[in-house]
Amino acid sequence: MEEKKIRVAITHGDTNGIGYETIFKTFSDPTMLELCIPIIYGSPKIAAYHRKSLGIQANFTIISKAEDAQENKVNMLTTFDEEVKVDLGTPTKQSAQAASKALLRAMTDFDRGLYDVLVTAPVNPEESLGDTDAFVSQTQFIEGNSSSEGNALHIYVNEGFRIASATDDMPLAEALQALNKELIVDRAKTFIESLRRDFRLSNPRLALLQVNPKASEEEDTILKPAIEELHEASLGVYGPYVADEYFSQGFYRQFDGTLAIHYDQAMTPFRLLSQEDSISILTGLPIIATAPFSGPGFDMAGKGVADENDLRQAIYLAIDTYRNRINYDEPLANPLKKLYHEKRDESEKVRFAIPKKHEQMQ
C-alpha cells in the first residue's frame, strides 16, 4: 500500500526577503514533489515578481483554496488580492503585513484540516505580525491563532543537538522575574514529551543549565527542587550544569536535549555549534510547525545567492515529526494493562549527578 503524501503548508515570509527564492530552489528538485504536496501560502503576483528578478525557472499552479492542491505540483495559494510593492532587501510594514496575512490564512486552514504540517519562511524579527500595540512574533502569532490550547516550546535543532529556552525571547531581567519551579517543570515536561513523540527517543535525557556561573538562590530554591519533582515523575532531567563547562567540555553530547534558562544562554552556543542546516520546531501544540533558523536575508534578497537547505531541512523535520507522532500515538490509543510493577532505575541519576566537590568549587 502506497503511503499517502503529506500536505505541507509553507508561508512565504517577509516578501522583501529570501522566502520565495528558497522555496523555488527547494522545489526545483523533483524528488521533493515525490515526498509531499506543497501548498505555498502567498501571492502569485509577488511570486512571479521574485521569479523574474531572480531569472530562474520556477513553475507553480495557482489555486484559491487548499482543497484544490494537486499532487506533483507546486501549489501557490492566493492569500490576499491587494497590491503589495516589492522592494527587495528592504523590510517594510507592507512586507510584514503580507507575511502576517499568509500565516493567518494558514492557521485558519489548519483548523479546517486542510493540510498536515506547517513550515514558515523567515520574517523580519523586528516587525510585529499582530494588529495590537504589543509586539507579536511569528511564534506568538501561531500560538495566538491556534484554536487548541497547548504548552508551546521552541526547540532549536541541528543534527543531534537540541536546545530550548525556558523563558523564550525576553530581556534577561524579565526572564529572571518570570523564573519559578513550576515554569521549569512545565517546560521540561514539554521538552521530554517532544523528544519522545516528535523525535521518537524512548528514554530521553534532558540537561538543565544553571542560572548563574556559581550556585545561588535560584539553583537552590527553583532548579534543584524542579529536578527532584521531575525525577519523582520518572523523567530523565539532570543538572543544573554550569553553561560554560557544559558546552566547552562537550557534556551536551551526552544528552538528547538541553534546557537553557534564558534566550541568550541557548542561542549563543547554538549559533557557535551549528554552522548550517539549523532549524526550529514549535512543539507542545496540535499543529506541527517548523522553520529554517536563517533569517529573512535582506542583504541577499534578489541576488540569487540564498541557500535553501535550511528550508529543505525544515520540511524534512515537519514530515518526520508528523509520521513519528502517528507511530507514537497509535499504540497508546489502546494500552495494555500492566501486569507488573516497574522498579525505578536510579543508575542514570547517579551517572549524571554533579559531584559535591564540583558544586563547592563554583
Short mmCIF file of C-alpha atoms in Angstrom, two decimals:
data_model
loop_
_atom_site.label_atom_id
_atom_site.label_comp_id
_atom_site.label_asym_id
_atom_site.label_seq_id
_atom_site.Cartn_x
_atom_site.Cartn_y
_atom_site.Cartn_z
CA MET A 1 0.00 0.00 0.00
CA GLU A 2 1.44 3.35 -1.05
CA GLU A 3 1.97 5.86 1.77
CA LYS A 4 -0.19 8.96 1.45
CA LYS A 5 1.75 12.11 0.62
CA ILE A 6 1.88 14.65 3.42
CA ARG A 7 0.38 18.06 2.69
CA VAL A 8 2.97 20.71 3.62
CA ALA A 9 1.81 24.30 4.02
CA ILE A 10 4.62 26.82 3.51
CA THR A 11 4.13 30.52 4.25
CA HIS A 12 6.10 32.94 2.08
CA GLY A 13 7.53 35.01 4.96
CA ASP A 14 8.60 38.62 4.51
CA THR A 15 8.03 39.37 0.84
CA ASN A 16 11.15 41.55 0.59
CA GLY A 17 13.38 38.75 1.84
CA ILE A 18 14.62 35.41 0.52
CA GLY A 19 11.47 33.37 1.18
CA TYR A 20 10.42 32.89 -2.42
CA GLU A 21 13.96 32.24 -3.61
CA THR A 22 14.46 29.42 -1.10
CA ILE A 23 11.02 27.98 -1.91
CA PHE A 24 11.75 27.98 -5.65
CA LYS A 25 15.18 26.41 -5.17
CA THR A 26 13.84 23.76 -2.80
CA PHE A 27 11.22 22.55 -5.25
CA SER A 28 13.50 22.73 -8.26
CA ASP A 29 14.49 19.27 -7.00
CA PRO A 30 11.74 16.97 -8.40
CA THR A 31 12.24 14.45 -5.59
CA MET A 32 10.62 16.94 -3.19
CA LEU A 33 7.32 16.55 -5.02
CA GLU A 34 7.59 12.80 -4.60
CA LEU A 35 7.82 13.37 -0.85
CA CYS A 36 4.98 15.80 -0.22
CA ILE A 37 2.25 18.04 -1.62
CA PRO A 38 3.43 21.64 -1.14
CA ILE A 39 0.89 24.42 -0.64
CA ILE A 40 2.58 27.84 -0.73
CA TYR A 41 0.57 30.40 1.21
CA GLY A 42 1.45 33.63 -0.55
CA SER A 43 0.74 35.71 -3.63
CA PRO A 44 1.14 34.56 -7.26
CA LYS A 45 1.89 38.15 -8.31
CA ILE A 46 4.68 38.55 -5.76
CA ALA A 47 5.99 35.06 -6.57
CA ALA A 48 6.13 35.96 -10.27
CA TYR A 49 8.00 39.18 -9.44
CA HIS A 50 10.62 37.24 -7.48
CA ARG A 51 10.92 34.66 -10.23
CA LYS A 52 11.55 37.34 -12.84
CA SER A 53 14.01 39.26 -10.65
CA LEU A 54 15.98 36.09 -9.98
CA GLY A 55 15.85 34.99 -13.61
CA ILE A 56 15.09 31.39 -12.74
CA GLN A 57 12.64 28.76 -13.95
CA ALA A 58 10.01 28.15 -11.29
CA ASN A 59 6.67 26.69 -12.26
CA PHE A 60 3.70 26.81 -9.92
CA THR A 61 -0.02 26.14 -10.13
CA ILE A 62 -2.29 28.90 -8.82
CA ILE A 63 -5.12 27.78 -6.51
CA SER A 64 -7.66 29.75 -4.49
CA LYS A 65 -8.23 27.19 -1.73
CA ALA A 66 -6.17 24.44 -0.16
CA GLU A 67 -8.69 21.76 -1.12
CA ASP A 68 -7.62 22.24 -4.75
CA ALA A 69 -3.96 21.35 -4.13
CA GLN A 70 -2.68 18.83 -6.65
CA GLU A 71 -0.02 16.15 -6.37
CA ASN A 72 3.26 16.64 -8.24
CA LYS A 73 2.64 20.40 -8.43
CA VAL A 74 3.95 23.42 -6.52
CA ASN A 75 0.57 24.80 -5.45
CA MET A 76 0.53 28.59 -4.99
CA LEU A 77 -2.45 29.58 -2.83
CA THR A 78 -3.60 33.20 -3.16
CA THR A 79 -3.90 34.50 0.40
CA PHE A 80 -4.68 38.13 -0.49
CA ASP A 81 -5.55 40.15 -3.58
CA GLU A 82 -4.18 43.55 -2.56
CA GLU A 83 -1.25 45.01 -4.44
CA VAL A 84 1.92 44.88 -2.37
CA LYS A 85 5.01 46.73 -3.51
CA VAL A 86 8.09 44.53 -3.54
CA ASP A 87 11.27 46.31 -2.53
CA LEU A 88 13.84 43.55 -2.39
CA GLY A 89 16.24 43.81 0.53
CA THR A 90 14.25 46.48 2.40
CA PRO A 91 11.95 45.46 5.25
CA THR A 92 8.70 47.43 5.22
CA LYS A 93 5.40 47.44 7.05
CA GLN A 94 3.71 46.18 3.88
CA SER A 95 6.04 43.21 3.51
CA ALA A 96 5.47 42.25 7.15
CA GLN A 97 1.70 42.53 6.71
CA ALA A 98 1.91 40.26 3.68
CA ALA A 99 3.67 37.68 5.86
CA SER A 100 1.00 38.09 8.52
CA LYS A 101 -1.88 37.57 6.07
CA ALA A 102 -0.33 34.39 4.69
CA LEU A 103 0.23 33.00 8.17
CA LEU A 104 -3.30 33.87 9.33
CA ARG A 105 -4.80 32.07 6.32
CA ALA A 106 -2.59 29.07 7.01
CA MET A 107 -3.69 28.90 10.65
CA THR A 108 -7.35 29.11 9.62
CA ASP A 109 -6.89 26.29 7.12
CA PHE A 110 -5.17 24.09 9.69
CA ASP A 111 -8.22 24.29 11.94
CA ARG A 112 -10.23 23.02 8.97
CA GLY A 113 -7.84 20.09 8.46
CA LEU A 114 -6.73 21.22 5.01
CA TYR A 115 -3.05 20.35 5.43
CA ASP A 116 -0.86 18.26 7.72
CA VAL A 117 2.19 20.33 8.70
CA LEU A 118 3.28 23.97 8.58
CA VAL A 119 6.68 25.35 7.54
CA THR A 120 7.20 29.10 7.90
CA ALA A 121 9.64 31.09 5.78
CA PRO A 122 11.53 33.81 7.72
CA VAL A 123 10.01 37.13 8.76
CA ASN A 124 11.59 40.36 9.97
CA PRO A 125 12.23 39.76 13.71
CA GLU A 126 11.92 43.48 14.39
CA GLU A 127 8.46 43.82 12.83
CA SER A 128 5.29 42.78 14.67
CA LEU A 129 2.86 40.44 12.92
CA GLY A 130 -0.06 41.43 15.14
CA ASP A 131 -2.64 44.21 14.94
CA THR A 132 -2.19 45.31 18.56
CA ASP A 133 0.36 47.71 20.04
CA ALA A 134 2.21 44.82 21.71
CA PHE A 135 4.93 43.12 19.67
CA VAL A 136 3.85 39.77 18.20
CA SER A 137 6.48 37.37 16.87
CA GLN A 138 5.81 34.56 14.41
CA THR A 139 5.79 32.05 17.28
CA GLN A 140 3.35 34.16 19.31
CA PHE A 141 1.20 34.59 16.21
CA ILE A 142 0.93 30.82 15.73
CA GLU A 143 0.14 30.29 19.41
CA GLY A 144 -2.41 33.11 19.49
CA ASN A 145 -4.21 31.89 16.37
CA SER A 146 -4.28 28.24 17.38
CA SER A 147 -7.82 27.12 18.25
CA SER A 148 -6.46 24.49 20.66
CA GLU A 149 -4.71 25.25 23.91
CA GLY A 150 -1.21 23.93 24.33
CA ASN A 151 2.10 24.47 26.03
CA ALA A 152 4.30 25.76 23.22
CA LEU A 153 8.08 25.42 23.34
CA HIS A 154 10.54 26.44 20.63
CA ILE A 155 13.27 23.82 20.18
CA TYR A 156 16.27 24.66 18.01
CA VAL A 157 17.74 21.68 16.17
CA ASN A 158 20.97 20.87 14.38
CA GLU A 159 21.54 17.16 13.75
CA GLY A 160 21.59 15.61 17.26
CA PHE A 161 21.88 18.89 19.15
CA ARG A 162 18.57 20.26 20.51
CA ILE A 163 18.20 23.25 22.80
CA ALA A 164 15.35 25.43 24.10
CA SER A 165 14.99 28.44 26.38
CA ALA A 166 12.68 28.16 29.39
CA THR A 167 11.85 31.87 29.25
CA ASP A 168 11.65 32.41 25.49
CA ASP A 169 12.96 35.58 23.81
CA MET A 170 12.67 38.24 26.51
CA PRO A 171 15.06 40.64 28.26
CA LEU A 172 17.22 38.99 30.91
CA ALA A 173 15.67 40.96 33.79
CA GLU A 174 12.18 39.85 32.71
CA ALA A 175 13.36 36.27 32.26
CA LEU A 176 14.71 36.10 35.81
CA GLN A 177 11.50 37.62 37.13
CA ALA A 178 9.43 35.00 35.30
CA LEU A 179 11.55 32.11 36.55
CA ASN A 180 9.97 29.71 39.03
CA LYS A 181 9.87 25.98 39.75
CA GLU A 182 6.51 25.47 38.05
CA LEU A 183 7.83 27.03 34.83
CA ILE A 184 10.92 24.78 34.76
CA VAL A 185 8.85 21.65 35.44
CA ASP A 186 6.34 22.65 32.78
CA ARG A 187 8.99 23.40 30.12
CA ALA A 188 10.98 20.27 30.91
CA LYS A 189 7.89 18.06 30.60
CA THR A 190 7.04 19.62 27.24
CA PHE A 191 10.62 19.11 26.02
CA ILE A 192 10.68 15.47 27.18
CA GLU A 193 7.32 14.81 25.52
CA SER A 194 8.63 16.26 22.26
CA LEU A 195 11.78 14.13 22.42
CA ARG A 196 9.61 11.06 22.86
CA ARG A 197 6.81 11.89 20.45
CA ASP A 198 8.39 14.12 17.79
CA PHE A 199 11.89 12.61 17.69
CA ARG A 200 10.98 9.03 18.80
CA LEU A 201 13.52 8.78 21.60
CA SER A 202 12.18 6.16 24.01
CA ASN A 203 14.10 7.22 27.13
CA PRO A 204 15.36 10.76 26.54
CA ARG A 205 17.87 12.56 28.75
CA LEU A 206 17.43 16.30 29.25
CA ALA A 207 20.06 18.60 30.81
CA LEU A 208 19.12 21.77 32.70
CA LEU A 209 21.54 24.70 32.78
CA GLN A 210 22.23 26.88 35.81
CA VAL A 211 21.03 30.47 36.03
CA ASN A 212 24.38 31.79 37.23
CA PRO A 213 28.04 30.79 36.81
CA LYS A 214 28.09 29.95 40.54
CA ALA A 215 25.37 28.26 42.57
CA SER A 216 22.97 30.79 44.09
CA GLU A 217 19.46 31.17 45.41
CA GLU A 218 17.79 30.31 42.08
CA GLU A 219 19.61 26.98 41.89
CA ASP A 220 18.69 26.01 45.46
CA THR A 221 15.09 27.22 45.54
CA ILE A 222 13.98 26.70 41.93
CA LEU A 223 16.15 24.44 39.77
CA LYS A 224 17.10 21.64 42.16
CA PRO A 225 13.53 21.26 43.54
CA ALA A 226 12.26 21.20 39.94
CA ILE A 227 14.71 18.43 39.03
CA GLU A 228 13.65 16.41 42.09
CA GLU A 229 9.99 16.74 41.14
CA LEU A 230 10.78 15.62 37.59
CA HIS A 231 12.73 12.63 38.93
CA GLU A 232 9.71 11.68 41.04
CA ALA A 233 7.74 11.61 37.79
CA SER A 234 10.41 9.25 36.36
CA LEU A 235 11.64 11.84 33.87
CA GLY A 236 15.33 11.93 32.95
CA VAL A 237 16.23 15.55 33.73
CA TYR A 238 19.70 16.27 35.13
CA GLY A 239 21.76 19.19 36.39
CA PRO A 240 21.81 22.06 36.85
CA TYR A 241 25.03 22.45 34.87
CA VAL A 242 27.27 25.50 34.57
CA ALA A 243 26.81 26.65 30.97
CA ASP A 244 30.43 27.34 30.03
CA GLU A 245 31.71 23.96 31.29
CA TYR A 246 28.70 22.14 29.87
CA PHE A 247 29.49 23.30 26.34
CA SER A 248 33.27 23.74 26.41
CA GLN A 249 33.84 20.24 27.81
CA GLY A 250 31.31 18.65 25.47
CA PHE A 251 28.88 17.45 28.16
CA TYR A 252 25.99 18.36 25.84
CA ARG A 253 26.87 15.38 23.64
CA GLN A 254 25.67 13.02 26.41
CA PHE A 255 22.13 14.42 26.34
CA ASP A 256 19.23 14.36 23.90
CA GLY A 257 18.22 17.92 24.73
CA THR A 258 19.33 20.98 26.69
CA LEU A 259 17.01 23.36 28.52
CA ALA A 260 18.60 26.78 28.98
CA ILE A 261 17.20 29.38 31.36
CA HIS A 262 17.16 32.41 29.09
CA TYR A 263 17.33 33.07 25.36
CA ASP A 264 20.97 34.18 25.04
CA GLN A 265 22.12 31.21 27.10
CA ALA A 266 20.53 28.98 24.45
CA MET A 267 21.24 30.94 21.28
CA THR A 268 24.93 31.75 21.80
CA PRO A 269 26.12 28.11 21.93
CA PHE A 270 23.59 27.06 19.28
CA ARG A 271 24.91 29.60 16.80
CA LEU A 272 28.51 28.64 17.55
CA LEU A 273 27.94 24.88 17.37
CA SER A 274 25.54 24.94 14.41
CA GLN A 275 27.09 26.47 11.32
CA GLU A 276 24.48 25.26 8.78
CA ASP A 277 21.33 23.17 8.33
CA SER A 278 19.83 24.64 11.51
CA ILE A 279 16.08 24.60 12.01
CA SER A 280 13.48 25.02 14.74
CA ILE A 281 10.29 23.29 15.74
CA LEU A 282 7.44 24.78 17.74
CA THR A 283 6.22 21.87 19.83
CA GLY A 284 3.58 21.43 22.52
CA LEU A 285 0.74 22.42 20.17
CA PRO A 286 -1.54 20.28 17.97
CA ILE A 287 -0.01 21.92 14.89
CA ILE A 288 3.43 20.79 13.73
CA ALA A 289 5.29 23.98 12.85
CA THR A 290 8.92 24.10 11.75
CA ALA A 291 11.09 26.86 10.32
CA PRO A 292 14.57 27.44 8.93
CA PHE A 293 16.86 29.02 11.51
CA SER A 294 18.15 31.53 8.96
CA GLY A 295 16.58 34.99 8.89
CA PRO A 296 14.84 36.85 6.04
CA GLY A 297 18.24 37.58 4.45
CA PHE A 298 17.51 41.11 3.30
CA ASP A 299 21.18 41.56 2.35
CA MET A 300 20.89 38.62 -0.10
CA ALA A 301 17.36 39.21 -1.42
CA GLY A 302 17.09 39.22 -5.21
CA LYS A 303 20.73 38.23 -5.77
CA GLY A 304 20.18 34.51 -6.28
CA VAL A 305 22.74 33.53 -3.64
CA ALA A 306 20.45 32.36 -0.81
CA ASP A 307 20.97 28.81 0.43
CA GLU A 308 17.73 26.84 0.51
CA ASN A 309 18.97 23.89 2.56
CA ASP A 310 17.63 25.19 5.90
CA LEU A 311 14.14 25.34 4.39
CA ARG A 312 14.52 21.86 2.93
CA GLN A 313 15.61 20.52 6.32
CA ALA A 314 12.63 22.23 7.97
CA ILE A 315 10.32 20.42 5.54
CA TYR A 316 12.04 17.11 6.28
CA LEU A 317 11.68 17.66 10.04
CA ALA A 318 7.99 18.54 9.71
CA ILE A 319 7.31 15.39 7.69
CA ASP A 320 9.32 13.18 10.06
CA THR A 321 7.53 14.67 13.06
CA TYR A 322 4.12 14.05 11.51
CA ARG A 323 4.96 10.39 10.92
CA ASN A 324 6.60 10.00 14.32
CA ARG A 325 3.53 11.34 16.13
CA ILE A 326 1.27 8.89 14.32
CA ASN A 327 3.57 5.97 15.16
CA TYR A 328 3.89 7.12 18.78
CA ASP A 329 0.18 7.79 19.37
CA GLU A 330 -1.28 4.65 17.78
CA PRO A 331 -0.07 2.12 20.41
CA LEU A 332 -1.10 4.48 23.23
CA ALA A 333 -4.69 4.67 21.99
CA ASN A 334 -5.41 1.20 23.46
CA PRO A 335 -2.69 0.46 26.01
CA LEU A 336 -2.38 -2.96 27.64
CA LYS A 337 -2.81 -3.19 31.38
CA LYS A 338 0.49 -3.64 33.23
CA LEU A 339 0.89 -6.99 34.92
CA TYR A 340 3.93 -5.99 36.95
CA HIS A 341 5.31 -3.08 38.93
CA GLU A 342 8.23 -1.26 37.33
CA LYS A 343 11.24 -0.73 39.55
CA ARG A 344 12.72 2.75 39.29
CA ASP A 345 16.16 2.86 37.70
CA GLU A 346 18.40 5.29 39.60
CA SER A 347 21.60 4.45 37.70
CA GLU A 348 21.47 7.43 35.32
CA LYS A 349 20.62 9.80 38.17
CA VAL A 350 23.89 8.77 39.79
CA ARG A 351 25.78 8.83 36.49
CA PHE A 352 24.83 12.43 35.67
CA ALA A 353 24.90 13.75 39.23
CA ILE A 354 27.12 16.79 39.79
CA PRO A 355 29.84 15.96 42.37
CA LYS A 356 29.60 17.95 45.62
CA LYS A 357 33.23 18.96 45.24
CA HIS A 358 32.37 20.47 41.84
CA GLU A 359 29.50 22.41 43.43
CA GLN A 360 31.75 23.82 46.16
CA MET A 361 34.39 24.91 43.66
CA GLN A 362 31.76 27.10 41.97
#
